[in-house]
Coordinates of C-alpha atoms in Angstrom, one line a residue:
M9 CA 79.8 72.7 117.0
A10 CA 82.0 74.1 114.2
I11 CA 80.6 76.0 111.3
S12 CA 82.8 76.4 108.2
I13 CA 82.1 79.5 106.1
S14 CA 82.1 78.8 102.4
K15 CA 84.9 80.4 100.3
K16 CA 83.7 83.0 97.9
K17 CA 85.7 85.2 95.6
A18 CA 85.0 88.8 96.0
K19 CA 83.4 90.5 93.0
V20 CA 84.8 93.8 91.9
N21 CA 82.4 96.1 90.3
E22 CA 84.1 98.4 87.9
R23 CA 82.4 101.4 86.2
V24 CA 83.9 102.7 83.0
E25 CA 83.0 106.3 82.6
H26 CA 83.1 107.8 79.1
K27 CA 84.5 111.3 78.9
E28 CA 85.8 113.6 76.3
V29 CA 89.0 112.5 74.6
G30 CA 91.0 115.5 75.7
F31 CA 90.3 114.9 79.3
F32 CA 90.4 111.1 79.1
F33 CA 94.2 110.5 79.1
S34 CA 95.0 112.6 82.1
S35 CA 92.0 111.4 84.1
F36 CA 92.8 107.7 83.3
L37 CA 96.5 108.1 84.4
A38 CA 95.5 109.8 87.6
K39 CA 92.9 107.1 88.4
F40 CA 95.3 104.3 87.5
L41 CA 98.0 105.6 89.8
F42 CA 95.5 106.2 92.6
R43 CA 94.1 102.7 92.3
I44 CA 97.3 100.7 92.4
P45 CA 97.4 100.3 96.2
S46 CA 93.7 99.3 96.2
I47 CA 94.1 96.7 93.5
V48 CA 97.1 95.2 95.2
L49 CA 95.2 95.1 98.5
I50 CA 92.2 93.5 96.8
L51 CA 94.4 90.9 95.1
I52 CA 96.1 90.0 98.4
L53 CA 92.7 89.7 100.1
I54 CA 91.4 87.5 97.4
F55 CA 94.5 85.3 97.5
L56 CA 94.3 84.9 101.3
W57 CA 90.5 84.2 101.2
S58 CA 91.0 81.5 98.5
S59 CA 93.6 79.8 100.6
S60 CA 92.0 80.0 104.0
T61 CA 89.2 78.6 105.9
T62 CA 87.2 80.3 108.7
I63 CA 85.9 78.3 111.6
I64 CA 83.5 79.5 114.2
S65 CA 83.8 77.4 117.3
G66 CA 81.7 78.4 120.3
K67 CA 83.1 81.9 121.2
V68 CA 86.2 81.6 119.1
V69 CA 86.8 82.4 115.5
H70 CA 89.7 80.8 113.7
V71 CA 91.1 81.9 110.3
C72 CA 93.5 79.3 108.9
I73 CA 95.8 79.9 105.9
S74 CA 97.5 77.3 103.8
L75 CA 100.2 78.5 101.4
R76 CA 102.0 76.4 98.7
K77 CA 105.4 77.2 100.1
L78 CA 104.5 76.4 103.7
N79 CA 104.2 72.9 105.0
D80 CA 102.0 73.7 108.0
L81 CA 98.7 75.3 108.5
Y82 CA 98.8 78.7 110.1
C83 CA 95.8 80.0 112.1
I84 CA 94.7 83.2 113.7
S85 CA 92.2 82.9 116.5
A86 CA 90.1 85.6 118.1
G87 CA 87.4 85.6 120.8
T88 CA 84.0 87.1 120.3
E89 CA 83.9 88.3 123.9
P90 CA 86.4 90.5 125.9
N91 CA 89.0 88.7 128.1
L92 CA 88.2 85.3 126.6
D93 CA 91.1 82.8 127.1
I94 CA 91.8 80.9 123.8
A95 CA 93.8 77.7 123.3
V96 CA 96.6 78.4 120.8
P97 CA 96.2 75.5 118.4
P98 CA 99.3 73.3 118.3
L99 CA 99.2 73.1 114.5
N100 CA 102.4 75.2 114.2
G101 CA 104.3 73.0 116.6
T102 CA 103.6 75.2 119.6
S103 CA 102.2 74.2 122.9
S104 CA 98.6 74.8 123.9
S105 CA 97.8 77.4 126.4
K106 CA 94.9 77.5 128.8
V107 CA 91.4 76.7 127.6
S108 CA 88.6 78.3 129.5
S109 CA 85.7 76.9 127.5
P110 CA 85.0 73.2 127.3
Q111 CA 83.2 73.6 124.0
D112 CA 83.9 71.0 121.3
T113 CA 86.3 72.3 118.8
R114 CA 86.8 71.2 115.2
V115 CA 89.6 72.4 113.0
A116 CA 89.2 72.4 109.2
I117 CA 92.5 71.5 107.7
V118 CA 93.3 72.7 104.2
D119 CA 95.6 70.6 102.1
E120 CA 96.8 71.2 98.5
S121 CA 95.9 67.7 97.4
S122 CA 92.5 67.3 99.1
S123 CA 89.5 69.3 100.2
S124 CA 88.9 70.5 103.7
I125 CA 88.4 67.8 106.3
D126 CA 87.1 68.4 109.8
I127 CA 89.2 66.8 112.5
P128 CA 88.2 67.3 116.1
I129 CA 91.0 68.1 118.5
P130 CA 91.0 65.1 120.8
R131 CA 90.1 65.8 124.4
V132 CA 91.6 64.3 127.4
N133 CA 89.8 61.2 128.6
D134 CA 88.1 61.2 132.0
S135 CA 88.3 64.9 132.2
S136 CA 86.9 66.8 135.2
S137 CA 83.6 68.5 134.9
S138 CA 85.1 71.8 135.8
T139 CA 86.3 74.1 133.0
D140 CA 89.9 73.8 134.0
A141 CA 89.8 70.1 133.2
M142 CA 90.0 70.8 129.5
A143 CA 93.2 72.8 130.0
N144 CA 95.2 70.5 127.8
V145 CA 94.5 69.9 124.1
A146 CA 96.2 67.1 122.3
D147 CA 97.9 67.9 119.0
V148 CA 96.2 66.0 116.3
S149 CA 99.3 65.7 114.2
L150 CA 101.4 62.6 114.1
Q151 CA 105.1 62.6 113.8
E152 CA 107.2 60.4 111.6
P153 CA 107.2 56.7 112.6
S154 CA 109.4 56.3 115.6
P155 CA 111.9 53.5 116.2
L156 CA 109.0 51.6 117.6
D157 CA 107.3 51.5 114.2
I158 CA 104.4 53.2 115.8
P159 CA 103.6 56.8 114.9
I160 CA 103.6 58.5 118.3
P161 CA 100.9 61.1 118.8
R162 CA 102.3 64.5 119.6
V163 CA 101.1 65.7 122.9
N164 CA 101.2 69.3 123.8
D165 CA 103.0 70.8 126.8
S166 CA 100.9 70.3 129.8
S167 CA 103.0 72.2 132.3
S168 CA 100.5 75.0 132.6
S169 CA 98.0 72.7 134.2
T170 CA 98.5 70.7 137.3
D171 CA 95.3 68.6 137.3
A172 CA 94.4 67.7 133.8
M173 CA 94.9 64.3 132.3
A174 CA 97.4 65.5 129.7
N175 CA 98.9 62.1 129.3
V176 CA 95.8 60.6 127.6
V177 CA 95.6 61.0 123.9
D178 CA 92.7 59.6 121.9
V179 CA 94.0 57.8 118.8
S180 CA 92.4 55.3 116.5
L181 CA 93.3 53.2 113.6
R182 CA 94.4 53.6 110.0
E183 CA 93.8 51.0 107.4
S184 CA 95.1 47.5 108.2
S185 CA 98.8 47.4 108.2
P186 CA 101.0 44.5 107.0
L187 CA 101.4 43.6 110.6
D188 CA 97.7 42.6 110.7
I189 CA 97.0 45.2 113.4
P190 CA 96.3 48.8 112.3
I191 CA 98.8 51.4 113.4
P192 CA 97.5 54.2 115.7
R193 CA 96.3 57.5 114.1
V194 CA 94.3 60.5 115.2
N195 CA 90.7 59.6 115.2
D196 CA 88.1 61.9 113.6
S197 CA 85.6 61.1 116.3
S198 CA 87.7 60.2 119.3
T199 CA 86.7 63.2 121.4
Y200 CA 85.3 62.0 124.7
I201 CA 82.2 63.9 125.6
P202 CA 80.6 62.6 128.8
S203 CA 76.9 61.6 128.5
E204 CA 74.4 63.6 130.4
K205 CA 74.0 60.9 133.0
Q206 CA 77.7 60.4 133.6
E207 CA 80.3 62.4 135.4
S208 CA 83.8 62.4 134.2
R209 CA 86.7 61.6 136.5
T210 CA 90.3 62.8 136.5
V211 CA 93.5 61.1 137.5
S212 CA 96.5 63.2 138.2
V213 CA 99.9 61.9 137.2
D214 CA 101.9 65.0 138.1
S215 CA 102.9 63.6 141.4
F216 CA 104.9 60.9 139.7
A217 CA 107.0 63.3 137.6
G218 CA 110.0 62.7 139.8
K219 CA 109.9 58.9 139.5
K220 CA 110.5 58.5 135.7
N221 CA 112.9 55.8 134.5
V222 CA 115.1 58.4 132.8
A223 CA 118.0 56.1 132.0
F224 CA 115.8 53.7 130.0
R225 CA 114.0 56.6 128.3
N226 CA 117.3 58.3 127.3
N227 CA 118.6 55.0 126.0
M228 CA 115.6 54.5 123.8
I229 CA 115.4 57.9 122.3
K230 CA 118.6 58.6 120.6
S231 CA 117.5 61.2 118.1
G232 CA 116.8 63.9 120.7
D233 CA 113.2 64.2 119.5
E234 CA 111.5 66.2 122.2
E235 CA 108.0 65.2 121.1
L236 CA 109.0 61.5 121.2
V237 CA 110.4 62.0 124.7
M238 CA 107.1 63.6 125.6
A239 CA 105.2 60.7 124.3
Y240 CA 107.3 58.3 126.3
N241 CA 106.9 60.5 129.3
D242 CA 103.2 60.3 129.0
V243 CA 103.1 56.5 128.8
E244 CA 105.5 56.0 131.7
D245 CA 103.6 58.5 133.8
Q246 CA 100.4 56.5 133.2
L247 CA 102.3 53.3 134.2
Q248 CA 103.2 55.0 137.5
V249 CA 99.5 55.7 138.1
H250 CA 98.8 52.0 137.4
R251 CA 101.5 51.0 139.9
S252 CA 100.0 53.3 142.5
W253 CA 96.9 51.2 142.2
A254 CA 98.8 48.0 143.0
A255 CA 97.6 46.4 146.3
T256 CA 100.3 46.3 148.9
S257 CA 98.6 43.6 151.1
Q258 CA 98.6 40.0 149.9
N259 CA 95.9 39.0 152.4
N260 CA 92.8 37.6 150.7
A261 CA 91.3 36.1 153.9
T262 CA 88.5 38.7 154.1
C263 CA 86.0 40.1 151.7
D264 CA 84.9 43.0 153.9
G265 CA 84.1 45.9 151.5
K266 CA 85.3 43.8 148.5
G267 CA 82.1 42.5 147.0
I268 CA 82.2 41.6 143.3
Y269 CA 78.9 41.7 141.4
V270 CA 78.7 39.8 138.1
Y271 CA 76.0 41.2 135.7
D272 CA 73.7 38.5 134.4
L273 CA 73.8 39.7 130.9
P274 CA 71.4 38.4 128.2
S275 CA 73.1 35.4 126.5
K276 CA 73.7 37.2 123.2
F277 CA 76.5 39.1 124.9
N278 CA 78.5 36.1 125.9
K279 CA 77.2 32.5 125.7
D280 CA 75.6 32.9 122.3
L281 CA 79.0 34.2 120.9
V282 CA 80.7 31.0 122.1
A283 CA 78.2 29.0 120.0
H284 CA 79.9 30.5 116.9
C285 CA 83.2 28.8 117.8
A286 CA 83.2 26.5 114.8
D287 CA 83.1 29.2 112.1
M288 CA 84.7 32.2 113.8
I289 CA 88.1 31.6 112.1
P290 CA 87.9 29.8 108.7
W291 CA 91.0 27.7 109.2
I292 CA 90.4 26.6 112.8
N293 CA 87.6 25.2 114.9
L294 CA 87.8 27.0 118.3
C295 CA 85.2 24.8 120.0
K296 CA 87.8 22.3 121.4
Y297 CA 89.8 25.2 122.8
F298 CA 86.7 26.6 124.6
S299 CA 86.0 23.3 126.3
N300 CA 86.9 22.6 129.9
E301 CA 86.0 26.1 131.1
A302 CA 88.0 27.6 128.2
M303 CA 91.3 25.9 129.3
G304 CA 91.1 23.5 126.4
E305 CA 92.1 19.8 126.3
P306 CA 94.7 18.6 128.8
M307 CA 98.3 18.0 127.7
Q308 CA 99.4 15.1 129.9
N309 CA 103.0 14.9 128.7
L310 CA 103.8 18.3 130.2
G311 CA 102.4 17.4 133.6
K312 CA 99.5 18.4 135.7
G313 CA 97.8 21.7 135.0
W314 CA 98.8 21.9 131.3
Y315 CA 96.1 22.5 128.6
Q316 CA 95.8 23.5 125.0
T317 CA 94.6 27.0 125.8
H318 CA 93.9 29.3 122.9
Q319 CA 95.2 32.9 123.0
Y320 CA 91.6 34.2 122.6
S321 CA 90.2 32.4 125.6
L322 CA 90.9 35.2 128.2
E323 CA 87.3 36.5 128.4
L324 CA 85.9 33.0 129.2
I325 CA 88.7 32.1 131.6
F326 CA 88.3 35.4 133.5
H327 CA 84.5 34.9 133.6
S328 CA 84.8 31.5 135.1
R329 CA 87.2 32.7 137.8
V330 CA 85.0 35.6 138.8
L331 CA 82.0 33.3 139.2
N332 CA 84.0 31.2 141.6
H333 CA 85.6 34.2 143.5
P334 CA 84.9 34.0 147.3
C335 CA 84.0 37.7 147.3
R336 CA 81.3 37.4 144.7
V337 CA 77.9 38.9 145.8
H338 CA 74.5 38.4 144.3
N339 CA 73.1 41.7 145.6
A340 CA 74.4 44.6 143.6
D341 CA 73.9 46.9 146.6
E342 CA 76.6 45.0 148.4
A343 CA 79.2 45.3 145.6
K344 CA 82.2 47.5 145.3
L345 CA 83.3 46.2 141.9
F346 CA 81.0 45.4 139.0
Y347 CA 82.1 42.9 136.3
V348 CA 80.5 43.0 132.9
P349 CA 81.0 39.6 131.2
F350 CA 80.9 40.8 127.6
Y351 CA 82.9 38.7 125.2
G352 CA 83.8 41.6 123.0
G353 CA 86.8 39.8 121.5
L354 CA 84.6 36.9 120.3
D355 CA 82.2 39.5 118.9
I356 CA 84.9 40.9 116.7
L357 CA 86.2 37.5 115.6
R358 CA 82.8 36.3 114.5
W359 CA 82.5 39.1 112.0
H360 CA 86.1 39.8 110.9
F361 CA 86.2 37.2 108.2
K362 CA 82.7 37.8 106.9
N363 CA 81.5 40.5 104.5
V364 CA 79.3 42.6 106.8
S365 CA 79.0 46.3 107.4
N366 CA 80.7 48.3 110.1
E367 CA 77.2 49.0 111.5
V368 CA 76.7 45.2 112.1
K369 CA 80.1 45.0 113.8
D370 CA 79.3 47.8 116.1
S371 CA 75.7 46.8 116.9
L372 CA 76.2 44.4 119.8
G373 CA 78.5 46.8 121.7
L374 CA 75.9 49.6 121.3
E375 CA 73.2 47.2 122.5
L376 CA 75.3 46.4 125.6
V377 CA 75.7 50.1 126.5
R378 CA 72.0 50.7 126.2
W379 CA 71.4 47.7 128.4
L380 CA 73.8 48.9 131.0
E381 CA 72.1 52.3 131.0
S382 CA 69.0 50.5 132.2
Q383 CA 70.9 49.4 135.3
Q384 CA 70.9 51.9 138.2
H385 CA 74.5 51.0 139.4
W386 CA 76.0 51.8 136.1
F387 CA 75.6 55.5 137.0
Q388 CA 76.4 55.5 140.7
K389 CA 80.1 56.2 140.1
S390 CA 80.0 57.2 136.5
G391 CA 81.2 53.7 135.4
N392 CA 84.5 54.0 137.3
D393 CA 83.6 50.9 139.4
H394 CA 82.9 48.8 136.3
V395 CA 85.4 46.5 134.6
F396 CA 85.4 44.8 131.2
V397 CA 87.8 42.0 130.2
L398 CA 88.5 41.9 126.5
G399 CA 90.5 39.1 125.0
K400 CA 91.9 40.9 122.0
I401 CA 94.2 44.0 121.7
S402 CA 92.8 47.5 122.3
W403 CA 93.3 48.5 118.7
D404 CA 90.7 45.9 117.6
F405 CA 88.1 48.0 119.5
R406 CA 89.1 51.4 118.2
R407 CA 88.3 51.2 114.5
Y408 CA 89.3 54.2 112.4
S409 CA 86.3 55.5 110.4
N410 CA 87.7 54.7 107.0
T411 CA 88.6 51.0 107.7
N412 CA 86.7 47.8 108.2
W413 CA 88.9 46.4 110.9
G414 CA 87.3 45.7 114.3
S415 CA 84.7 47.7 116.1
R416 CA 84.4 51.1 117.8
F417 CA 83.4 49.7 121.1
L418 CA 86.1 51.4 123.1
E419 CA 85.6 54.7 121.3
L420 CA 82.1 55.1 122.7
D421 CA 81.7 57.9 125.1
E422 CA 80.2 55.6 127.7
M423 CA 83.3 53.4 127.7
Q424 CA 85.8 56.0 128.8
N425 CA 85.4 55.7 132.6
P426 CA 85.3 51.9 133.1
V427 CA 88.5 49.9 133.4
K428 CA 89.3 47.8 130.4
L429 CA 91.6 44.8 131.0
L430 CA 93.2 43.8 127.8
I431 CA 96.1 41.6 126.5
E432 CA 97.4 44.7 124.9
R433 CA 96.5 48.2 126.1
Q434 CA 96.3 51.4 124.1
P435 CA 99.4 53.2 125.6
W436 CA 97.7 56.6 125.9
H437 CA 94.5 55.5 127.7
V438 CA 94.9 55.3 131.4
N439 CA 91.9 53.1 131.9
D440 CA 93.3 50.5 129.5
I441 CA 95.3 48.1 131.7
G442 CA 97.3 45.3 130.2
I443 CA 97.1 41.9 131.8
P444 CA 99.0 38.7 130.8
H445 CA 98.0 36.6 127.8
P446 CA 96.6 33.2 128.9
T447 CA 99.3 30.6 128.8
Y448 CA 99.0 26.8 128.6
F449 CA 99.6 26.4 132.4
H450 CA 96.7 26.5 134.8
P451 CA 97.8 25.2 138.2
Q452 CA 95.2 24.1 140.7
T453 CA 97.3 24.0 143.8
D454 CA 100.5 25.6 145.2
N455 CA 102.2 22.2 144.7
D456 CA 101.5 22.4 141.0
I457 CA 103.5 25.6 140.8
I458 CA 106.3 24.4 143.0
A459 CA 106.7 21.2 140.9
W460 CA 106.9 23.2 137.7
Q461 CA 109.4 25.7 139.2
D462 CA 111.7 22.9 140.2
R463 CA 111.4 21.4 136.7
I464 CA 112.4 24.5 134.7
I465 CA 115.2 25.4 137.1
K466 CA 116.8 22.0 136.4
S467 CA 116.1 22.0 132.7
N468 CA 119.0 21.3 130.4
R469 CA 119.3 24.4 128.2
R470 CA 121.2 23.2 125.3
S471 CA 120.7 26.2 123.1
L472 CA 121.8 29.7 123.8
V473 CA 119.1 31.4 121.8
S474 CA 115.8 30.4 120.2
F475 CA 113.2 32.0 118.0
A476 CA 109.8 30.6 117.3
G477 CA 108.1 32.6 114.6
A478 CA 107.9 33.4 110.9
A479 CA 109.1 36.2 108.7
R480 CA 106.8 39.0 107.6
P481 CA 107.7 39.7 104.0
D482 CA 104.8 42.1 103.6
A483 CA 106.2 44.2 106.5
P484 CA 109.7 45.4 105.4
A485 CA 110.2 47.4 108.7
N486 CA 109.7 44.2 110.7
I487 CA 113.0 42.8 112.0
R488 CA 112.0 39.2 112.0
S489 CA 113.8 38.3 108.7
I490 CA 117.0 39.8 110.0
L491 CA 116.7 37.9 113.3
I492 CA 116.0 34.6 111.4
N493 CA 119.1 35.2 109.2
Q494 CA 121.3 35.9 112.2
C495 CA 119.9 32.9 114.0
T496 CA 120.3 30.4 111.1
S497 CA 123.8 31.8 110.4
A498 CA 125.0 31.1 113.9
K499 CA 126.9 27.9 114.9
D500 CA 125.2 24.8 116.2
Q501 CA 123.6 25.2 119.6
E502 CA 124.0 28.9 119.5
C503 CA 120.6 29.6 118.0
T504 CA 117.6 27.4 117.2
F505 CA 114.9 28.6 114.8
L506 CA 111.4 27.1 114.9
D507 CA 109.7 28.1 111.7
C508 CA 106.0 28.7 112.4
N509 CA 105.2 28.4 108.7
S510 CA 105.9 24.7 109.2
G511 CA 102.8 24.3 111.4
K512 CA 104.9 23.3 114.5
C513 CA 103.9 26.4 116.4
H514 CA 100.3 25.0 116.5
Q515 CA 101.7 22.3 118.8
P516 CA 102.1 23.8 122.3
E517 CA 104.4 21.0 123.4
S518 CA 106.9 21.9 120.7
I519 CA 107.0 25.5 121.7
I520 CA 107.3 24.9 125.5
Q521 CA 110.0 22.2 124.9
L522 CA 112.0 24.6 122.8
F523 CA 111.8 27.4 125.4
M524 CA 112.7 25.0 128.2
E525 CA 115.9 24.1 126.3
S526 CA 116.9 27.7 125.6
E527 CA 118.7 30.4 127.6
F528 CA 117.2 33.3 125.7
C529 CA 114.0 33.6 123.6
L530 CA 113.7 36.3 120.9
Q531 CA 110.5 38.2 121.1
P532 CA 110.2 40.7 118.2
P533 CA 106.9 42.4 117.5
G534 CA 104.5 40.4 115.3
D535 CA 100.9 41.3 114.4
S536 CA 101.1 43.9 117.1
P537 CA 103.8 45.0 119.6
T538 CA 102.8 42.4 122.2
R539 CA 103.2 38.6 121.9
K540 CA 101.7 35.7 123.8
S541 CA 105.1 34.0 123.3
V542 CA 106.6 36.4 125.9
F543 CA 104.6 34.7 128.6
D544 CA 105.2 31.3 127.2
S545 CA 108.9 31.9 127.4
L546 CA 108.7 33.3 130.9
I547 CA 106.8 30.4 132.3
S548 CA 109.4 28.1 130.7
G549 CA 112.3 29.9 132.4
C550 CA 113.6 31.3 129.1
I551 CA 114.8 34.9 129.3
P552 CA 112.8 37.0 126.8
V553 CA 114.8 39.3 124.5
I554 CA 112.6 42.4 123.9
F555 CA 113.1 44.8 121.0
D556 CA 110.2 47.2 121.5
P557 CA 109.2 48.6 125.0
F558 CA 105.6 48.4 124.0
T559 CA 105.9 44.6 123.8
A560 CA 106.1 44.3 127.6
Y561 CA 107.5 47.2 129.5
Y562 CA 104.7 49.6 128.6
Q563 CA 101.9 47.1 129.0
Y564 CA 101.9 44.9 132.1
S565 CA 102.6 47.2 135.1
W566 CA 100.6 45.1 137.5
H567 CA 102.4 41.8 136.6
L568 CA 105.9 42.8 135.5
P569 CA 108.3 45.0 137.6
E570 CA 109.5 48.4 136.5
D571 CA 113.1 47.3 136.4
H572 CA 112.9 45.2 133.2
K573 CA 116.6 44.2 133.6
K574 CA 115.6 41.7 136.3
Y575 CA 113.8 39.4 133.8
S576 CA 114.7 40.4 130.2
V577 CA 117.3 41.7 127.8
F578 CA 116.5 44.8 125.7
I579 CA 118.0 45.3 122.3
D580 CA 116.7 48.3 120.3
Q581 CA 115.0 47.1 117.2
E582 CA 116.3 50.2 115.3
D583 CA 119.8 48.9 115.9
V584 CA 118.8 45.5 114.5
R585 CA 117.1 47.1 111.5
N586 CA 120.2 49.1 110.7
M587 CA 122.4 46.1 111.1
K588 CA 124.3 47.7 113.9
V589 CA 124.1 44.7 116.2
N590 CA 124.2 40.9 115.9
V591 CA 121.8 39.7 118.5
V592 CA 123.3 36.2 119.0
E593 CA 126.8 37.7 119.5
T594 CA 125.4 40.3 122.0
L595 CA 123.6 37.6 124.1
M596 CA 126.8 35.5 124.2
Q597 CA 128.4 38.3 126.2
I598 CA 126.0 37.9 129.1
T599 CA 127.6 35.9 131.8
T600 CA 126.3 32.6 133.3
K601 CA 125.8 34.3 136.6
E602 CA 123.7 37.0 135.1
R603 CA 121.6 34.4 133.3
E604 CA 121.1 32.4 136.5
D605 CA 120.0 35.5 138.5
M606 CA 117.4 36.5 135.9
R607 CA 116.1 32.9 135.6
S608 CA 115.8 32.6 139.3
Y609 CA 113.8 35.9 139.5
I610 CA 111.6 34.8 136.6
T611 CA 110.9 31.3 138.2
Y612 CA 110.3 32.2 141.8
D613 CA 109.2 35.8 141.7
L614 CA 107.3 36.3 138.4
L615 CA 106.0 32.9 137.3
P616 CA 103.1 32.4 139.8
G617 CA 101.7 35.9 138.9
L618 CA 101.8 35.3 135.2
V619 CA 99.5 32.3 135.0
Y620 CA 95.7 32.0 135.4
G621 CA 95.0 29.2 137.8
D622 CA 92.3 26.5 137.2
P623 CA 88.8 28.0 137.8
K624 CA 88.6 25.7 140.8
S625 CA 92.1 26.4 142.0
K626 CA 92.9 26.8 145.7
L627 CA 96.1 28.7 145.8
E628 CA 97.3 29.8 149.3
K629 CA 101.0 30.5 149.0
F630 CA 100.8 32.2 145.6
Q631 CA 98.8 34.8 143.8
D632 CA 98.1 34.1 140.2
A633 CA 97.5 36.7 137.5
F634 CA 93.8 36.7 138.2
S635 CA 94.2 37.3 141.9
I636 CA 96.7 40.1 141.4
T637 CA 94.3 41.8 138.9
I638 CA 91.3 41.6 141.2
N639 CA 93.1 42.9 144.3
N640 CA 94.5 45.8 142.3
L641 CA 91.1 46.7 140.9
F642 CA 89.9 47.1 144.5
Q643 CA 92.9 49.2 145.4
R644 CA 92.3 51.4 142.4
L645 CA 88.8 52.1 143.7
N646 CA 90.1 52.9 147.1
K647 CA 92.6 55.4 145.7
L648 CA 89.9 57.1 143.6
E649 CA 87.6 57.4 146.6
S650 CA 90.3 58.7 148.9

């Protein structure tokens, strides 16, 4: 616990001695000359004391000085014991050295325009219980917005440690951005401190250092910003960890050692939330979308297996699939994987458009954790064998303390070890794993998939490029307006624009039909980096054009290949923003052969693994998104146990 020592100005007691006039002048002159060094020293000390803050943290004392002519905070640290290793705070842009003590550290930052605020140095998630596990300390500063429009947390140099999770940085949310989803920022309470009953786990990513996609990374980072490179490195190293958890065998014939236990939660954690479907969102009734085991109403004109599925239906769809999984067990002692069917996304939705306090928004998640702590299996592997499926983006569960957006469910200490499957992951949390948005297609048999594959391969693609979306006038950094102008300025059949402000995007048939008739589909970031539309375009055989790697490449490592050129085209959004590229003209340069190769790969290799089959589906030849996810969860546990 940090203790800030109050600032006090030193009081100088002066005594004026009265002496005879004849002796006074000479005595005064001598004393004045003698006291000049002392006065200067006292003034310097008073100045430093008034512009500094002292922090006592465990066995370390920090004195931090802020000067008007200096932009950064400068700190001097000293140990209260001999031979104590101290982490050099990265506030001066330096890398942290070894930390021997795992004590919680808070740094009081002094700013000219504000009073001191205590910000904890974020700890590495899932850190080892040994003292060396805290070897890396994340820099709490944020650099300028990157070309991704996301401020990238600066991560310290972790080369001095071989086993710490240096690639995980706790960040949270600032106030709601014009993009609807808050932008990441250092959290004032994001430090992960394992509870007394839980043991932290570490995952080493150093073994993947030689497998980085350097070409792509160098292409993205044109400014030579080393810290931005480091942030990209951390994300890509985590994705390599995720890919190491991918199951190599496609054989689902046996359930030996692969039991799945589904917690029978009190209904307030799931079913009762669905009952609020009529008034969760003021302008839409979700009840019809949650019917038919959350697939929604059928769309007969698109063929068998097509439904009006809502983008927030993932929690219900996944729950239905797990309940029907052949490896489900009813005895928790026989289980290897534990599924917690909490509809956290619906919990957020029911409060978001109502005037309630943050305490109310957080209450159900806290109740769930307390309930889980009453279950003996919650502690047997420190939560590492538990999985949550959340149907909204990770940022919605990582509310920054000064905002009203979302909850703080994923910031709870108890939620650090379990796996969180989300439609958009937090890029610096290794236990956040991105899985596909639910699409409108839910095949029941292999033949349903084969019939659809044949249809999209033969589809007449009359338009080179299409974009279904709307401009974001309140977000000047968003490139949508530029793309719309380039599209509408192109010649006929070169680019088709479907304006979502017209209401046509609420008609799934219109979107799928547009994508089936297009060679390329533009996928700029919207409310957040990811888009459900990416998956709608892929299952329609339309090649997605990606402008931000966090839209797809840094999200879905279990369902999309590392080589993004096989299925997509990447155009740096910074080049679009600076008017250095015309997207339509760039796409015209891609040959017919290249388009056909990408479309063939999308249709036959990717498509089956991007859709969630009907809850009663009996797929034999193909693995859908759900099956891939479950198999990889088991593989992850095998790797952690080995």
